PDB file of C-alpha atoms in Angstrom:
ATOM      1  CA  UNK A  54     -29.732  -0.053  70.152  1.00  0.00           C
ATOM      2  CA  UNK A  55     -26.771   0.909  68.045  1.00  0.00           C
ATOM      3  CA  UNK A  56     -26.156   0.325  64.529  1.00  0.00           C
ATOM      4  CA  UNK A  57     -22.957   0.523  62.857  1.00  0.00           C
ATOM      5  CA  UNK A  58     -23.808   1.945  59.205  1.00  0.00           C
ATOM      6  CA  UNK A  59     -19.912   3.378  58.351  1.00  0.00           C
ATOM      7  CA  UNK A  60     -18.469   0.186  57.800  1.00  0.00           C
ATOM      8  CA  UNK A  61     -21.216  -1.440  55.969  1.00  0.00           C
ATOM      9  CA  UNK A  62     -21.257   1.589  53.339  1.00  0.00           C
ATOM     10  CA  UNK A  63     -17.114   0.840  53.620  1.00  0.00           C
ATOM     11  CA  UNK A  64     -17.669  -2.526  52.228  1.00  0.00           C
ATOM     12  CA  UNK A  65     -20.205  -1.888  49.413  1.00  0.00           C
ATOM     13  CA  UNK A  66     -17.754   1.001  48.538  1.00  0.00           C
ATOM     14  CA  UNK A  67     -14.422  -1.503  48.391  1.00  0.00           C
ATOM     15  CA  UNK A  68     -16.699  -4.248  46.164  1.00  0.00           C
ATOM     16  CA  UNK A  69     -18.188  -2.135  43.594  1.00  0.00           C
ATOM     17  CA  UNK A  70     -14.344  -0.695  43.009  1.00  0.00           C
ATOM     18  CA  UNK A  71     -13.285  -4.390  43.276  1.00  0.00           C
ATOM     19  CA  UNK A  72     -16.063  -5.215  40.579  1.00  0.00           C
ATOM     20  CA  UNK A  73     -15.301  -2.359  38.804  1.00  0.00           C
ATOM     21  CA  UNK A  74     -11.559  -3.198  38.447  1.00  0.00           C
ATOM     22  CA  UNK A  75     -12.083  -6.947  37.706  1.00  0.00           C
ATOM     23  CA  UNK A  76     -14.683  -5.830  34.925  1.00  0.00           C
ATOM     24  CA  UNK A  77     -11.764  -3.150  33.360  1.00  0.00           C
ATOM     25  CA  UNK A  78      -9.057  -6.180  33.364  1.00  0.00           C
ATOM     26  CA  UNK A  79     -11.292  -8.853  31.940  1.00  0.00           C
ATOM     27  CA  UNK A  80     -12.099  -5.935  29.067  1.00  0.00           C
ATOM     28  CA  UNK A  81      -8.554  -5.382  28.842  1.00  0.00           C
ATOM     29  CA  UNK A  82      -7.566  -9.449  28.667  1.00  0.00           C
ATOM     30  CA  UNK A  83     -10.878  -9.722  25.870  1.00  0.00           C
ATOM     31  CA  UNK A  84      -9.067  -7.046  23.826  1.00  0.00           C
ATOM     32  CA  UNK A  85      -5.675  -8.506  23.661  1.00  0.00           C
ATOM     33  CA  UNK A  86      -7.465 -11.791  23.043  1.00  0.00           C
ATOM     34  CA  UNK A  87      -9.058 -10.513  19.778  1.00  0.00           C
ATOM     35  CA  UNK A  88      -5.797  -8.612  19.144  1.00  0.00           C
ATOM     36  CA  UNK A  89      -4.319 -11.914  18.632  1.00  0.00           C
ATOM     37  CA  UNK A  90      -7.326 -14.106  16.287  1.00  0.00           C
ATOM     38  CA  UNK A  91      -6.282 -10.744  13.943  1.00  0.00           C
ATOM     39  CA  UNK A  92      -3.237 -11.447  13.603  1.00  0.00           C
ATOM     40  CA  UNK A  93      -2.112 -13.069   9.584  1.00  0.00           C
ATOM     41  CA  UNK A  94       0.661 -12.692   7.624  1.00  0.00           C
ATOM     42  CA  UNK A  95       0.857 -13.233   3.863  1.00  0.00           C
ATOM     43  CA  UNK A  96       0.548 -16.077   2.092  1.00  0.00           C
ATOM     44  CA  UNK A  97       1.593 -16.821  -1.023  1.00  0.00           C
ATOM     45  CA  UNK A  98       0.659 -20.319  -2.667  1.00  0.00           C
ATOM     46  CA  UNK A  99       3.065 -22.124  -4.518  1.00  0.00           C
ATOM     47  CA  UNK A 100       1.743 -21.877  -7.957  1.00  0.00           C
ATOM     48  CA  UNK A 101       2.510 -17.941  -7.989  1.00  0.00           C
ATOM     49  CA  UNK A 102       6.223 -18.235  -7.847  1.00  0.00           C
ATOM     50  CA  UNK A 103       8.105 -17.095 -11.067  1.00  0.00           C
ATOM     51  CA  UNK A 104      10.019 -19.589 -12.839  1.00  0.00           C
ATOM     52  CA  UNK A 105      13.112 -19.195 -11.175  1.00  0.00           C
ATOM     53  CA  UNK A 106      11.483 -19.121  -8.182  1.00  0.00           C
ATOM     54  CA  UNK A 107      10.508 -22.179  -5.747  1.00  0.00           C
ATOM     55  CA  UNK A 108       8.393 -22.063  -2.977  1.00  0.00           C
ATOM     56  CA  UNK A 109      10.162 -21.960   0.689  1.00  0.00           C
ATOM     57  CA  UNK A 110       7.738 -24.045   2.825  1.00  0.00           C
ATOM     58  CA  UNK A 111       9.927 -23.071   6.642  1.00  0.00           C
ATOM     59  CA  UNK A 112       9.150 -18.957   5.034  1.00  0.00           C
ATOM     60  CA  UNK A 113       5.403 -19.671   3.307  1.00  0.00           C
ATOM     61  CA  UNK A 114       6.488 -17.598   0.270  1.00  0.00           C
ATOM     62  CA  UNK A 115       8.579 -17.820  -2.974  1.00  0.00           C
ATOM     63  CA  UNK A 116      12.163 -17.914  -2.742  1.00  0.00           C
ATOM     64  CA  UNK A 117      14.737 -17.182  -5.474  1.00  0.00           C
ATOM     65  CA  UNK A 118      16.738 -20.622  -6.876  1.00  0.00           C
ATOM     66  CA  UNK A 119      20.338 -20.986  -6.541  1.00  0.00           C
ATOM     67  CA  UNK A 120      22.669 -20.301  -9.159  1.00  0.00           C
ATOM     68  CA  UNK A 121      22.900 -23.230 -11.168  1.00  0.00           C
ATOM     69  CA  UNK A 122      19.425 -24.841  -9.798  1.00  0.00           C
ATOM     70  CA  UNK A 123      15.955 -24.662 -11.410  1.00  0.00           C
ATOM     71  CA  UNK A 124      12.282 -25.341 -11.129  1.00  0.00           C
ATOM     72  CA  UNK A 125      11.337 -28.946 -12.272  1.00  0.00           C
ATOM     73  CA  UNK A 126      10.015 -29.061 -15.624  1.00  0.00           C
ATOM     74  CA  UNK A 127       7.448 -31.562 -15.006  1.00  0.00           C
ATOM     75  CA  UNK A 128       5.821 -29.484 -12.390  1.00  0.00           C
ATOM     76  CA  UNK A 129       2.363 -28.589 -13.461  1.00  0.00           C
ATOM     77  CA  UNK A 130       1.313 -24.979 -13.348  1.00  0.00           C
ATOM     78  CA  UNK A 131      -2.474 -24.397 -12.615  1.00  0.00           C
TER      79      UNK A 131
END
């Protein structure tokens, strides 16, 4: 009777290197997935701004006013 033990030993080769590359991209995929919940930028809330400030809601931070504009005087400041 003859066995054939070469290719068998082949395949288990080729599937743990085929495990062992799907494992290293789905660590590499988690990683830039966390990468990405980390990412913030600053906020600033709109009772910080100055008084010739007003707060730019497109930017999320304090812009400067225009020449002959200025905060309203009714706003409250907390």
């Amino acid at each position: 009777m003859v066995t054939r033990t070469r290719p068998v030993a082949a395949m288990a080769v080729r599937s743990r290197s085929s495990s062992r590359t799907g494992t290293a991209y789905l660590l590499l995929v988690l990683c830039e997935v966390s990468w990405a919940q980390i990412f913030s930028f600053p906020f600033r809330r709109p009772e910080t701004c100055d008084f010739n400030q007003y707060f730019d809601i497109s930017a999320l931070s304090c812009a400067p006013c225009g020449a002959n504009q200025r905060r309203d005087a009714l706003e409250r400041r907390y």
